[in-house]
């Protein structure tokens, strides 16, 4: 907080009338000095009409009709606003932070506060304000609303001699991508700031990116010519804010993608992205002579992005982000690459329908016990591995933990006590940690020896190696234990932070206060005794301090040394020199005590900051242990199996289950299913079956099993063999994502195009109901052509092709590596029962009418549809010549085609395709 500024909460005013009046030169309370008014104003209390400005500020104020308030204060405002044009500037006026002009309208709208004006009439300036003591809450709402906030505070209690204005400075910049307040952060999610640079050169277009989470010290950089994939990789991490050079055209499709995803886009001067500047900045920051040492040598685009991100962080933070000591490379080649469509369609981190974590794979899998582990699991999930050796290392660790339940649960018991080491350490390093942060850190450190002990009991190389990364932080923990009281206040300025036993000076001060207070407390009894006045009382009064009150009847007994201060209703109030002295001791000592405690705290914080690197390293180790233990816990609980992961082209699953669906508690039990692809003889399955049979579920479950295996988790299956894949592509039926509000067919084709462009012989491709977004005939034709293309161009690619068009089963006859499977249903009475069992061979019927009946279509419509279908099928061998509705030749089928397709030409296409080919 800013020194000299009163922090006492003030009531929220009903309106801003006083402020508006003050600008027009209404008289201020004459009894207070300007300094008092500025330091402790009382807007809304009705005491002081113009607390926010000094007389000098007021005198210069009137500038009516000019449209611009030319008062020095408003000039000061505009100067700061000029320096921070894209921030919503909150300007401290006495007890309030005010926004003016455009900012005022925005603040009023976002914060739901009154929009008033500073001056009436023509020169009125829109204004909206919030009480200073509640500003954090308001900042939080502005940030969540996608705004950036600059806090311009009064940095002196009264104008410096010879000046008219109180000095104000921007003391804090808060932006969505750089916030550090715990209240604004999602514990189990990183809060990334992204920076993008596009370069074009001899080697073609390249994209450089940086992703920094200043709250956890994660710093990723990367560059590639695969602009699309890298963009996706950045989007998947849901950055809160994106930095791009101003020179990037506003129409660049890159920007639209981020804006659509709700990312705040901040443009920066191109100079911030200049290679030289960026290189220098990185060298300085990481204290290296050459960037090769950071693993980014020669990566101009990545360096430029990282440099720009670092510059922005240096600008927005109060302290240099010195805790960012590692750069990690964001590469595509060595990981399983997922795009946004796959993450969305496979419901990896949120469900398609509700768009909440509930119902997602992460939700089903995340049994981590620390925010550190939670964030890491999300990272692993979005970036599974591709190297079978690395994957098997993780699987090996999980297996050992699964096999040693006592060790596993012991370890988890300890982990449960570890807090958010990374975020706490970052706050400390940035100098924004308060007493409660250090107390939380202390608590987070306590279980670490236990974690290490349990982990070293576990005979697995990865666990052992990880445990070795747990630093010995016991001395730090002991220091915090010794120094800090258990329940300190939020800030370190009001005392109550440091233990007496930690500092002799503090103990002395505290004793002094205690003694003086005890002296005062005993005064009443002593004086009663001494003076013989039985009703004498020692009372404290907020205005006059301590006093001795004597009622009228006893005034004659008052000793000489009593000094009269005040007449009361029934008596008089006195003080004695000694009482004044003791009182001063209390006040002075309390103040010194608070100052001393702050100094001790600050010293402690700087000491902890020097350990930030070790804390972060330990945090990373805890995260890995937490994730491995969580995976093992889930594997045990749900009887997952260790998959055999290798570099083959095979994908075999026995009794696989859907990891999320199998958790549902109502409904019939989940039916497990098998899969067998070898990548050589069989690489593509055409999966048929009526709507609701379980096709989409089956395809997703296959993809999720592959993904789980490659992130190092056991899988929901009796057994599985997974030859690693390089990418997972998904194209999921049009009406499954109507939510997106775009032309669904266009989305479908865009996604399909991306698949065809990027798929390789090592990819896993799910095509669910492809072509459903257009007419039947178009759809079938497109689906057929796509299947052919993949089959020829990407031999080995594992393709699952689900469709309720049973016509596509003919693909198996035409293409060598294609097989048919279907999800079985049983006909029962005149309906069907879904068995959810995947079996060899195709279906020859769509069962559309049965499904329609199940869905509750009225009985007579169903009956009529059956009749029509029967007639259609009978006529099939000799289809009627093309006809139009007007000729009436198709009078037999109207109900059916309205029901199926709505358009007669489409119906006919379907009709001929269906029966003409056979
Ligand atoms: P389709 O894609 O064939 O239309 P879905 O995959 O959407 O069918 O499945 C429809 C519903 O059937 C699912 O919501 C689920 O409740 C149920 N279901 C699917 N597969 C199974 C299964 N293997 N075991 C049990 N229920 C299943
Ligand atoms: Mg489906």
XYZ file of N, CA, C and O in Angstrom, residues 64-130:
268
model
N -15.266 25.417 -17.543
C -16.532 25.016 -18.113
C -16.635 25.334 -19.585
O -16.147 26.361 -20.041
N -17.279 24.432 -20.227
C -17.571 24.715 -21.626
C -16.396 24.411 -22.532
O -16.555 24.337 -23.732
N -15.221 24.210 -21.946
C -14.077 23.939 -22.813
C -14.126 22.491 -23.300
O -13.440 22.127 -24.229
N -14.929 21.673 -22.617
C -14.996 20.277 -23.004
C -13.870 19.488 -22.372
O -13.922 18.290 -22.251
N -12.837 20.145 -21.934
C -11.735 19.503 -21.250
C -11.558 20.214 -19.936
O -11.478 21.434 -19.895
N -11.500 19.435 -18.878
C -11.238 20.054 -17.597
C -9.747 20.362 -17.549
O -8.910 19.480 -17.607
N -9.427 21.658 -17.464
C -8.022 22.056 -17.547
C -7.378 22.173 -16.180
O -6.280 22.687 -16.053
N -8.061 21.706 -15.120
C -7.464 21.807 -13.799
C -6.174 20.997 -13.772
O -6.036 20.016 -14.496
N -5.234 21.424 -12.912
C -3.956 20.703 -12.848
C -4.182 19.225 -12.578
O -3.482 18.378 -13.115
N -5.188 18.944 -11.738
C -5.400 17.553 -11.413
C -5.819 16.740 -12.635
O -5.343 15.627 -12.848
N -6.707 17.326 -13.429
C -7.130 16.601 -14.611
C -6.004 16.529 -15.643
O -5.920 15.580 -16.414
N -5.155 17.560 -15.615
C -3.991 17.468 -16.509
C -3.100 16.305 -16.082
O -2.595 15.555 -16.897
N -2.975 16.191 -14.755
C -2.192 15.088 -14.223
C -2.829 13.751 -14.638
O -2.139 12.829 -15.080
N -4.125 13.709 -14.521
C -4.838 12.500 -14.929
C -4.533 12.153 -16.379
O -4.170 11.035 -16.720
N -4.698 13.203 -17.218
C -4.529 12.921 -18.648
C -3.110 12.515 -18.993
O -2.890 11.711 -19.894
N -2.153 13.040 -18.242
C -0.771 12.655 -18.495
C -0.571 11.157 -18.235
O 0.029 10.444 -19.032
N -1.129 10.682 -17.120
C -0.997 9.245 -16.832
C -1.761 8.408 -17.838
O -1.316 7.342 -18.264
N -2.915 8.918 -18.189
C -3.726 8.174 -19.156
C -2.989 8.100 -20.501
O -3.057 7.093 -21.208
N -2.281 9.161 -20.828
C -1.530 9.170 -22.078
C -0.448 8.085 -22.055
O -0.178 7.429 -23.052
N 0.133 7.894 -20.881
C 1.191 6.884 -20.798
C 0.650 5.465 -20.795
O 1.356 4.521 -21.124
N -0.572 5.308 -20.351
C -1.161 3.959 -20.307
C -2.485 3.938 -21.050
O -3.536 3.706 -20.461
N -2.434 4.192 -22.337
C -3.678 4.386 -23.072
C -4.572 3.154 -23.117
O -5.782 3.290 -23.099
N -3.991 1.974 -23.172
C -4.891 0.814 -23.293
C -5.238 0.185 -21.944
O -5.745 -0.922 -21.881
N -4.962 0.901 -20.894
C -5.383 0.440 -19.570
C -6.587 1.231 -19.112
O -6.756 2.391 -19.475
N -7.415 0.598 -18.315
C -8.462 1.346 -17.640
C -7.790 1.966 -16.405
O -7.332 1.259 -15.519
N -7.692 3.278 -16.424
C -6.925 3.965 -15.381
C -7.821 4.299 -14.195
O -8.824 4.988 -14.337
N -7.458 3.793 -13.035
C -8.179 4.133 -11.808
C -7.330 5.141 -11.053
O -6.196 4.863 -10.670
N -7.886 6.319 -10.853
C -7.145 7.484 -10.379
C -7.562 7.782 -8.951
O -8.742 8.042 -8.673
N -6.619 7.765 -8.036
C -6.966 7.928 -6.626
C -7.327 9.371 -6.314
O -6.542 10.296 -6.528
N -8.543 9.547 -5.823
C -8.972 10.862 -5.327
C -9.474 10.627 -3.922
O -10.587 10.143 -3.735
N -8.641 10.940 -2.953
C -9.059 10.743 -1.568
C -9.373 9.289 -1.311
O -8.539 8.426 -1.548
N -10.601 9.022 -0.889
C -10.959 7.659 -0.527
C -11.427 6.818 -1.693
O -11.872 5.698 -1.520
N -11.364 7.393 -2.880
C -11.907 6.678 -4.028
C -10.897 6.521 -5.141
O -9.937 7.285 -5.251
N -11.120 5.514 -5.939
C -10.443 5.426 -7.226
C -11.479 5.790 -8.269
O -12.551 5.181 -8.328
N -11.145 6.781 -9.088
C -12.114 7.230 -10.077
C -11.632 6.888 -11.479
O -10.451 6.944 -11.790
N -12.601 6.560 -12.324
C -12.319 6.418 -13.748
C -13.019 7.569 -14.447
O -14.094 8.001 -14.025
N -12.395 8.085 -15.497
C -12.992 9.211 -16.223
C -13.227 8.863 -17.693
O -12.674 7.895 -18.215
N -14.002 9.724 -18.304
C -14.261 9.613 -19.753
C -14.725 8.206 -20.119
O -15.518 7.608 -19.421
N -14.147 7.700 -21.219
C -14.521 6.376 -21.735
C -14.360 5.295 -20.657
O -15.213 4.425 -20.502
N -13.275 5.374 -19.912
C -13.033 4.403 -18.836
C -14.198 4.368 -17.853
O -14.542 3.322 -17.315
N -14.778 5.548 -17.623
C -15.875 5.622 -16.653
C -17.075 4.820 -17.150
O -17.698 4.082 -16.384
N -17.378 4.943 -18.430
C -18.518 4.182 -18.958
C -18.255 2.694 -18.861
O -19.133 1.917 -18.482
N -17.022 2.308 -19.216
C -16.684 0.889 -19.146
C -16.803 0.399 -17.702
O -17.443 -0.623 -17.428
N -16.210 1.149 -16.783
C -16.239 0.732 -15.380
C -17.675 0.657 -14.879
O -18.053 -0.292 -14.185
N -18.473 1.648 -15.239
C -19.852 1.659 -14.768
C -20.589 0.417 -15.257
O -21.339 -0.217 -14.520
N -20.323 0.062 -16.519
C -21.012 -1.090 -17.111
C -20.525 -2.393 -16.474
O -21.314 -3.197 -15.994
N -19.210 -2.566 -16.452
C -18.663 -3.842 -15.975
C -18.886 -4.028 -14.472
O -19.165 -5.124 -14.008
N -18.777 -2.931 -13.731
C -18.833 -3.048 -12.275
C -20.210 -2.770 -11.705
O -20.438 -2.913 -10.518
N -21.102 -2.335 -12.613
C -22.448 -2.026 -12.165
C -22.423 -0.951 -11.069
O -22.990 -1.109 -9.997
N -21.710 0.130 -11.350
C -21.673 1.245 -10.410
C -22.213 2.492 -11.123
O -22.332 2.497 -12.350
N -22.515 3.524 -10.349
C -23.153 4.707 -10.928
C -22.172 5.472 -11.808
O -21.005 5.655 -11.470
N -22.679 5.895 -12.957
C -21.896 6.763 -13.828
C -22.342 8.188 -13.526
O -23.496 8.535 -13.709
N -21.415 9.010 -13.030
C -21.783 10.386 -12.723
C -20.900 11.286 -13.571
O -20.343 10.838 -14.568
N -20.785 12.527 -13.172
C -19.859 13.360 -13.921
C -19.159 14.310 -12.974
O -19.663 14.673 -11.921
N -17.956 14.652 -13.396
C -17.179 15.581 -12.596
C -17.466 16.955 -13.126
O -17.044 17.345 -13.923
N -18.141 17.781 -12.873
C -18.523 19.065 -13.434
C -19.886 18.877 -14.070
O -20.181 17.854 -14.648
N -20.633 19.915 -13.935
C -21.955 19.836 -14.547
C -21.939 20.627 -15.838
O -20.977 21.327 -16.135
N -22.983 20.477 -16.576
C -23.127 21.295 -17.782
C -22.297 20.773 -18.925
O -21.989 19.588 -19.013
N -21.903 21.715 -19.765
C -21.263 21.349 -21.029
C -19.949 20.590 -20.857
O -19.663 19.668 -21.594
N -19.136 21.056 -19.914
C -17.810 20.458 -19.776
C -17.809 19.204 -18.928
O -16.762 18.775 -18.464
N -18.990 18.632 -18.716
C -19.094 17.487 -17.830
C -18.209 16.339 -18.278
O -18.172 15.987 -19.447
N -17.493 15.787 -17.313
C -16.627 14.652 -17.610
C -17.227 13.420 -16.962
O -17.442 13.399 -15.760
N -17.508 12.401 -17.746
C -18.069 11.183 -17.155
C -17.097 10.621 -16.124
O -15.884 10.628 -16.335
N -17.658 10.153 -15.034
C -16.824 9.693 -13.937
C -17.526 8.543 -13.214
O -18.742 8.543 -13.079
N -16.748 7.578 -12.784
C -17.298 6.486 -11.976
C -16.219 6.068 -11.006
O -15.053 5.992 -11.373
N -16.615 5.828 -9.769
C -15.581 5.544 -8.770
C -15.921 4.383 -7.863
O -17.070 3.998 -7.718
N -14.867 3.841 -7.276
C -15.039 2.759 -6.301
C -14.238 3.098 -5.047
O -13.192 3.734 -5.133
